Coordinates of C-alpha atoms in Angstrom, one line a residue:
Chain A
M130 CA -109.0 6.6 -38.8
W131 CA -106.9 8.3 -41.1
A132 CA -106.0 10.9 -38.5
A133 CA -104.9 8.2 -36.3
F134 CA -102.7 6.9 -38.7
A135 CA -101.0 10.5 -39.5
V136 CA -100.4 11.0 -35.8
F137 CA -98.8 7.5 -35.7
L138 CA -96.6 8.3 -38.9
A139 CA -95.6 11.5 -37.5
V140 CA -94.5 10.0 -34.3
L141 CA -92.6 7.4 -36.1
A142 CA -90.9 10.0 -38.2
L143 CA -89.9 11.9 -34.9
L144 CA -88.6 8.9 -33.2
A145 CA -86.7 7.8 -36.3
A146 CA -84.8 11.2 -36.8
R147 CA -83.8 11.0 -33.0
V148 CA -82.2 7.5 -33.7
A149 CA -80.6 9.1 -36.5
A150 CA -79.2 11.9 -34.6
G151 CA -77.9 9.4 -31.9
Q152 CA -80.5 10.0 -29.2
D153 CA -81.8 6.7 -29.2
P154 CA -83.7 6.5 -26.0
A155 CA -82.9 2.9 -25.4
L156 CA -79.4 3.3 -25.3
R157 CA -79.3 6.4 -23.4
A158 CA -77.8 4.8 -20.3
R159 CA -75.1 3.0 -22.3
A160 CA -74.2 6.1 -23.7
A161 CA -73.9 7.8 -20.8
A162 CA -71.1 5.0 -19.6
T163 CA -69.1 5.7 -22.8
P164 CA -65.7 6.9 -21.5
P165 CA -64.7 10.7 -22.6
P166 CA -62.8 11.1 -25.7
A167 CA -59.2 10.2 -25.3
R168 CA -56.8 13.1 -24.5
R169 CA -53.8 13.6 -26.0
V170 CA -50.7 12.7 -24.0
L171 CA -47.3 13.6 -24.9
L172 CA -44.7 11.0 -24.3
R173 CA -41.2 11.9 -23.9
R174 CA -38.6 9.5 -24.3
V175 CA -36.1 9.7 -21.6
I176 CA -32.5 7.8 -22.3
E177 CA -30.3 7.6 -19.4
R178 CA -26.9 6.5 -19.4
R179 CA -25.1 5.2 -16.7
V180 CA -21.5 4.7 -16.4
I181 CA -20.6 1.8 -14.0
V182 CA -17.2 1.9 -12.5
H183 CA -15.9 -1.1 -10.7
L184 CA -13.2 0.3 -8.2
P185 CA -10.9 -2.6 -7.2
P186 CA -10.7 -2.9 -3.5
S187 CA -8.2 -1.1 -1.8
A188 CA -5.1 -2.8 -1.4
P189 CA -4.3 -4.7 1.7
V190 CA -2.4 -2.8 4.2
Q191 CA 1.0 -4.3 4.2
P192 CA 3.7 -3.4 6.7
T193 CA 6.3 -1.7 4.3
Q194 CA 9.8 -1.1 5.7
S195 CA 8.4 -2.5 8.9
S196 CA 8.1 -5.9 10.7
Q197 CA 5.3 -7.6 12.7
Q198 CA 4.8 -10.6 15.0
V199 CA 2.0 -13.2 13.9
S200 CA 0.8 -16.0 15.4
S201 CA 1.1 -18.3 12.3
V202 CA 1.7 -17.9 8.6
G203 CA -1.6 -19.7 7.5
G204 CA -3.6 -17.8 10.7
S205 CA -6.0 -14.8 10.2
A206 CA -3.6 -12.6 11.9
T207 CA -2.0 -11.5 8.9
S208 CA -2.9 -11.1 5.0
L209 CA -2.3 -13.9 2.8
P210 CA 0.7 -13.7 0.3
V211 CA -0.7 -12.6 -2.7
T212 CA 0.9 -13.4 -6.0
R213 CA 0.5 -10.7 -8.5
T214 CA 2.2 -9.0 -11.5
S215 CA 4.9 -6.9 -10.3
Chain B
M30 CA 1.9 -23.7 15.2
S31 CA 5.0 -21.9 15.9
P32 CA 5.5 -17.9 16.0
A33 CA 6.5 -16.2 12.5
H34 CA 8.0 -13.1 11.7
D35 CA 6.5 -11.1 8.8
T36 CA 8.5 -8.2 7.1
T37 CA 7.9 -6.3 4.0
F38 CA 10.2 -4.0 2.3
R39 CA 10.9 -2.6 -1.1
S40 CA 13.4 -4.2 -3.5
M41 CA 14.0 -5.2 -6.9
G42 CA 11.2 -2.7 -7.9
S43 CA 8.7 -4.5 -5.9
D44 CA 7.4 -5.5 -2.5
V45 CA 9.5 -8.4 -0.9
R46 CA 7.9 -9.9 1.8
L47 CA 9.3 -12.8 4.3
I48 CA 7.6 -14.9 6.4
V49 CA 9.5 -17.2 8.7
E50 CA 8.5 -19.3 11.3
A51 CA 10.9 -21.0 14.1
S52 CA 13.6 -23.5 13.2
M53 CA 13.7 -27.0 14.6
L54 CA 17.4 -26.5 14.6
P55 CA 19.0 -25.4 17.9
G56 CA 21.6 -22.6 17.8
V57 CA 20.2 -21.0 14.4
L58 CA 18.8 -17.2 14.4
P59 CA 15.3 -16.6 15.7
P60 CA 12.8 -15.8 12.7
A61 CA 13.3 -11.9 13.4
E62 CA 16.8 -11.9 13.0
A63 CA 16.7 -14.4 10.2
T64 CA 14.3 -12.4 7.8
A65 CA 16.8 -9.5 8.7
A66 CA 19.7 -11.4 7.4
E67 CA 17.7 -12.6 4.4
R68 CA 16.4 -9.1 3.5
R69 CA 20.1 -8.2 3.7
Y70 CA 21.0 -10.9 1.0
I71 CA 17.9 -9.9 -1.2
E72 CA 19.0 -6.4 -1.2
D73 CA 22.2 -7.1 -2.0
F74 CA 21.2 -9.6 -4.9
A75 CA 19.4 -6.8 -6.3
R76 CA 22.2 -4.2 -6.2
R77 CA 24.4 -6.7 -8.0
L78 CA 21.9 -7.8 -10.4
S79 CA 20.3 -4.5 -11.6
R80 CA 20.1 -3.5 -15.3
F81 CA 19.4 0.1 -14.1
R82 CA 22.5 0.3 -11.7
R83 CA 25.6 1.3 -13.6
D84 CA 27.8 0.1 -10.8
S85 CA 26.2 -3.6 -10.9
E86 CA 28.1 -6.5 -12.0
L87 CA 25.3 -7.2 -14.5
C88 CA 26.2 -3.8 -16.2
A89 CA 29.9 -4.3 -15.9
L90 CA 29.5 -7.7 -17.9
N91 CA 27.2 -6.1 -20.5
R92 CA 29.7 -3.1 -21.0
D93 CA 32.8 -5.4 -21.4
P94 CA 34.2 -5.5 -24.7
A95 CA 35.9 -8.8 -24.1
E96 CA 34.7 -12.1 -25.0
E97 CA 35.2 -13.8 -21.7
V98 CA 34.5 -11.9 -18.8
P99 CA 35.2 -12.7 -14.8
A100 CA 32.0 -13.1 -13.2
S101 CA 31.1 -13.9 -9.5
M102 CA 29.3 -16.8 -8.3
L103 CA 26.1 -14.9 -7.9
L104 CA 26.4 -13.2 -11.6
R105 CA 27.1 -16.7 -13.1
T106 CA 24.1 -18.2 -11.4
A107 CA 22.0 -15.6 -12.5
V108 CA 22.9 -15.8 -16.2
A109 CA 22.6 -19.8 -15.9
A110 CA 19.2 -19.3 -14.7
G111 CA 18.4 -17.0 -17.7
L112 CA 19.7 -19.6 -20.2
W113 CA 17.6 -22.4 -18.2
A114 CA 14.5 -20.5 -18.7
A115 CA 15.3 -19.9 -22.2
E116 CA 15.8 -23.5 -22.7
R117 CA 12.7 -24.7 -20.7
S118 CA 10.6 -22.1 -22.6
G119 CA 11.9 -23.0 -26.2
G120 CA 13.6 -19.5 -26.4
L121 CA 10.6 -17.6 -25.6
V122 CA 11.7 -16.6 -22.3
D123 CA 15.0 -14.9 -24.0
P124 CA 17.7 -13.4 -21.6
T125 CA 19.1 -11.4 -24.7
L126 CA 16.5 -9.1 -25.4
L127 CA 18.0 -6.1 -23.4
G128 CA 18.3 -4.1 -26.5
E129 CA 14.8 -4.5 -27.6
I130 CA 13.4 -3.9 -24.3
E131 CA 15.2 -0.6 -24.3
A132 CA 14.1 0.3 -27.6
V133 CA 10.5 0.0 -26.8
G134 CA 11.0 2.2 -23.7
Y135 CA 11.8 0.5 -20.8
S136 CA 15.6 1.9 -20.4
S137 CA 15.0 3.0 -16.6
S138 CA 13.4 1.5 -13.7
Q139 CA 9.8 2.2 -13.4
D140 CA 9.5 1.7 -9.7
G141 CA 6.9 4.1 -8.2
S142 CA 5.4 5.3 -11.7
T143 CA 1.9 4.8 -12.5
P144 CA 1.2 2.3 -15.1
A145 CA -0.9 3.0 -18.3
P146 CA -4.6 2.0 -18.1
L147 CA -4.6 -1.6 -19.5
R148 CA -8.0 -1.5 -20.9
I149 CA -7.3 1.6 -23.2
A150 CA -4.2 -0.4 -24.2
L151 CA -6.2 -3.6 -24.9
A152 CA -8.8 -1.2 -27.1
G153 CA -5.8 -0.2 -29.5
A154 CA -4.0 -3.7 -29.3
P155 CA -3.3 -5.7 -32.3
S156 CA -5.0 -8.7 -33.0
P157 CA -4.0 -11.6 -30.7
R158 CA -0.9 -13.6 -31.9
P159 CA 1.3 -16.1 -29.8
A160 CA 5.0 -14.7 -29.5
R161 CA 7.4 -16.7 -31.4
P162 CA 11.3 -17.4 -30.6
R163 CA 13.8 -15.7 -32.5
A164 CA 15.2 -17.4 -35.3
E165 CA 18.7 -16.4 -34.3
A166 CA 18.9 -17.8 -30.7
R167 CA 21.7 -15.5 -29.4
W168 CA 21.0 -17.1 -25.7
R169 CA 22.5 -20.2 -27.1
Q170 CA 25.8 -18.2 -27.7
I171 CA 26.3 -17.5 -24.0
E172 CA 28.4 -20.0 -22.1
I173 CA 29.3 -20.0 -18.8
D174 CA 32.5 -21.6 -17.2
H175 CA 32.3 -22.1 -13.4
Q176 CA 35.9 -23.7 -13.6
R177 CA 37.5 -20.2 -14.9
G178 CA 34.9 -18.1 -12.9
T179 CA 33.8 -16.5 -16.5
V180 CA 30.8 -15.7 -18.7
R181 CA 31.7 -16.3 -22.2
R182 CA 29.6 -14.4 -25.3
P183 CA 29.9 -12.4 -28.4
P184 CA 30.9 -8.6 -27.7
G185 CA 27.5 -6.6 -28.0
V186 CA 25.3 -9.6 -26.9
R187 CA 23.8 -8.2 -23.6
I188 CA 22.2 -10.1 -20.8
D189 CA 19.1 -9.4 -19.0
T190 CA 18.7 -11.4 -16.1
G191 CA 15.4 -9.4 -14.9
G192 CA 13.2 -12.0 -16.5
T193 CA 14.2 -14.7 -14.0
G194 CA 15.7 -12.6 -11.1
K195 CA 12.8 -12.5 -8.6
G196 CA 11.9 -16.3 -8.9
L197 CA 15.8 -17.0 -8.6
A198 CA 16.1 -14.9 -5.5
A199 CA 13.2 -16.5 -4.0
D200 CA 14.5 -19.8 -4.4
A201 CA 17.8 -18.8 -3.2
V202 CA 16.4 -17.5 0.1
A203 CA 14.2 -20.4 0.2
H204 CA 16.9 -22.8 0.1
R205 CA 19.1 -20.7 2.7
L206 CA 16.0 -20.9 4.9
R207 CA 15.4 -24.8 4.7
L208 CA 19.0 -25.7 5.3
R209 CA 18.5 -24.1 8.4
G210 CA 15.5 -26.0 9.6
Y211 CA 12.9 -23.4 9.6
T212 CA 9.6 -25.0 10.1
R213 CA 8.0 -23.0 7.3
F214 CA 8.4 -19.9 5.2
V215 CA 7.2 -17.7 2.6
V216 CA 9.4 -15.7 0.3
D217 CA 7.4 -13.4 -2.0
C218 CA 9.5 -11.4 -4.3
G219 CA 7.0 -9.2 -5.9
G220 CA 4.6 -12.0 -6.4
D221 CA 7.2 -14.6 -7.4
I222 CA 6.7 -16.8 -4.5
A223 CA 8.9 -20.0 -2.9
V224 CA 7.0 -21.8 0.1
G225 CA 8.8 -24.5 2.2
G226 CA 9.3 -26.0 5.4
A227 CA 8.4 -29.3 7.3
F228 CA 5.0 -27.7 8.7
G229 CA 3.9 -26.7 5.3
E230 CA 3.4 -30.8 4.4
F231 CA 0.4 -30.9 7.0
D232 CA -0.6 -27.2 7.2
P233 CA -0.2 -25.5 3.7
V234 CA 0.3 -21.7 3.0
A235 CA -2.7 -20.1 1.4
I236 CA -1.9 -17.8 -1.3
E237 CA -4.2 -15.4 -3.0
V238 CA -4.2 -14.8 -7.1
E239 CA -4.9 -11.1 -7.6
H240 CA -6.9 -10.2 -10.7
P241 CA -4.7 -7.8 -12.8
L242 CA -7.6 -5.7 -13.9
S243 CA -9.8 -5.2 -10.6
G244 CA -7.4 -6.2 -8.0
E245 CA -9.8 -8.7 -6.4
C246 CA -8.4 -12.2 -5.1
V247 CA -9.9 -14.6 -7.9
H248 CA -8.5 -17.7 -6.5
T249 CA -6.8 -19.3 -3.5
L250 CA -4.0 -21.7 -3.9
L251 CA -2.9 -24.0 -0.9
L252 CA 0.8 -24.6 -1.4
S253 CA 2.8 -26.9 1.1
H254 CA 6.1 -26.3 -0.8
G255 CA 7.3 -25.2 -4.3
G256 CA 6.7 -21.9 -6.2
V257 CA 4.0 -20.0 -7.7
A258 CA 4.3 -16.7 -9.8
T259 CA 2.4 -14.5 -11.6
S260 CA 3.1 -12.4 -15.0
G261 CA 0.7 -9.8 -16.3
L262 CA 0.6 -6.7 -18.3
N263 CA -1.0 -4.6 -16.0
V264 CA 2.1 -3.2 -14.2
R265 CA 4.9 -2.6 -16.4
I266 CA 3.1 -0.6 -19.3
W267 CA 3.2 2.7 -20.7
R268 CA 2.3 5.0 -23.5
R269 CA 4.9 5.5 -26.4
A270 CA 5.6 8.9 -27.9
D271 CA 3.5 7.8 -31.0
G272 CA 0.5 7.0 -28.7
T273 CA 0.9 3.4 -28.9
F274 CA 1.2 1.0 -25.5
A275 CA 3.8 -0.9 -24.7
H276 CA 4.9 -3.5 -22.0
H277 CA 7.6 -5.3 -20.7
L278 CA 7.0 -8.6 -22.0
L279 CA 8.3 -9.0 -25.7
D280 CA 7.7 -11.3 -28.5
P281 CA 11.5 -12.3 -29.1
S282 CA 10.6 -12.7 -33.1
S283 CA 9.7 -9.2 -33.5
G284 CA 11.2 -7.6 -30.5
E285 CA 8.0 -5.8 -29.8
P286 CA 5.5 -6.2 -26.9
V287 CA 3.2 -9.5 -27.3
W288 CA -0.6 -9.2 -27.6
S289 CA -1.5 -12.9 -27.1
G290 CA -5.1 -12.6 -25.9
L291 CA -4.0 -12.8 -22.1
I292 CA -3.2 -10.1 -19.7
G293 CA -2.2 -12.3 -16.9
A294 CA -1.0 -15.9 -16.2
T295 CA 0.0 -17.7 -12.9
A296 CA 1.9 -20.7 -12.7
L297 CA 2.4 -23.3 -10.1
A298 CA 5.8 -25.2 -10.2
P299 CA 8.4 -27.2 -7.9
S300 CA 10.5 -23.9 -7.8
A301 CA 9.8 -20.0 -8.1
L302 CA 12.0 -20.0 -11.2
E303 CA 10.4 -22.7 -13.0
A304 CA 6.9 -21.0 -12.0
E305 CA 8.2 -17.6 -13.1
T306 CA 9.3 -19.2 -16.5
L307 CA 5.8 -21.1 -16.8
S308 CA 3.7 -18.1 -16.3
K309 CA 5.8 -15.9 -18.7
L310 CA 5.5 -18.8 -21.3
A311 CA 2.0 -19.0 -21.0
L312 CA 1.3 -15.1 -21.3
L313 CA 3.5 -15.2 -24.4
T314 CA 2.0 -18.3 -26.1
G315 CA -1.7 -17.3 -25.4
T316 CA -4.8 -19.2 -24.6
D317 CA -3.5 -22.6 -26.4
G318 CA 0.0 -22.3 -25.3
A319 CA -0.9 -21.5 -21.8
R320 CA -3.1 -24.8 -21.5
R321 CA 0.2 -26.5 -22.4
A322 CA 2.6 -24.7 -20.4
L323 CA 0.6 -25.0 -17.3
G324 CA -1.3 -28.4 -17.5
K325 CA 1.5 -30.0 -15.7
H326 CA 1.7 -28.5 -12.5
G327 CA -1.4 -26.0 -12.6
G328 CA -2.2 -22.6 -13.0
L329 CA -4.7 -19.8 -14.2
V330 CA -4.8 -17.3 -16.9
V331 CA -6.7 -14.0 -17.5
H332 CA -8.0 -13.3 -20.8
N333 CA -8.2 -9.8 -22.3
D334 CA -11.9 -9.6 -21.3
G335 CA -11.1 -10.4 -17.8
E336 CA -12.5 -13.9 -17.8
V337 CA -10.4 -16.3 -15.6
E338 CA -9.5 -19.6 -16.6
L339 CA -8.2 -22.2 -14.3
I340 CA -5.7 -24.8 -16.0
G341 CA -5.0 -28.1 -14.2
L342 CA -6.7 -26.9 -10.8
V343 CA -9.2 -28.7 -9.1
D344 CA -11.8 -26.3 -8.0
D345 CA -14.6 -28.5 -6.2
R346 CA -14.6 -27.1 -2.7
G347 CA -14.8 -23.7 -3.0
D348 CA -12.3 -21.3 -4.1
A349 CA -9.3 -22.8 -2.5
T350 CA -7.0 -25.7 -4.3
A351 CA -4.5 -27.7 -2.6
H352 CA -1.4 -28.5 -4.5
A353 CA 1.4 -31.1 -3.6
L354 CA 4.2 -30.5 -6.2
G355 CA 6.7 -33.2 -7.2
S356 CA 9.6 -31.9 -5.5
A357 CA 10.7 -29.6 -3.0
A358 CA 11.6 -25.8 -4.0

């Protein structure tokens, strides 16, 4: 009787020690699914400066020092008159 | 639509473009010959009224020490146009600022020179302030006597007709073309434009307005007859020896270039001369003044930041706006 009780206490102590060491058999499967410890990742901030230049469209070709026949003032055969700073 | 003739040439420091359609009257020159004749007229106009040519009639007038000086009909008309613009603008478009414009660095023609960058000039410009007329209105001392064929002014008061010259030239050519019955015409003197002819009433001319910074078309005007003109800071602008920037539109009260918060103004009016006067008046007086100056006939302004503001223009059907002005140009 006392022998059996002593064996029980010994087994209990052994199991308690394993649980205290983090080796609980009931949690073994979950412990296996625990992700590996995070690795250190070096983050580098990249600052990019963009200079956006809006180029004006090419000036319309005008017949400087020349003449041309067109179908109509308002027609599309010629560029429209432009009012601009001069 | 009748055939048109389209000619562009260089005069008055700018591109001049003439577009003329056929005449309804018998016996007049065909459009090609009419545009050639009007080109000769404009070149003669520019030669006689240039302040950059020592042999011009204007320079002779300004050199003359006498108080009363004989002047041709053309010179008297040009001076009269300058005085009319001064009266119309409350003294802001002042034809007697020749000494001041030379003092800020515009003493010779800048035709062909590269303008200084307007964006950089604006970055260092003083706080916006509207121009004010000169307390001593020298232009009121100028008198024209058509009976005697003279111009009278106190010796030393020099006259600059350049501020109104292109508008006057456009109107003069438009008048000549209208008398000869050309059915539609466009006279574009460096962006100061006169439009006329019978066909314009039912088939108006489309005119694009160019943005002073980007060069893009910001608006299209449909004009049956009358004038349209643009003033801006982006072409006649230069860097002075002290590093500051100057341009050709002066505040009469200070004799210095105006920085009003606007970099461009386009005006519609019954004539190109009035449109040129109103566009200058708008640019000189800044946002509030421009709204008053352009309110009657319509126009637009471009603010320092490039924003375009339409004034008195209906823009509810795209970017083209039709205009019927009160009287023929």
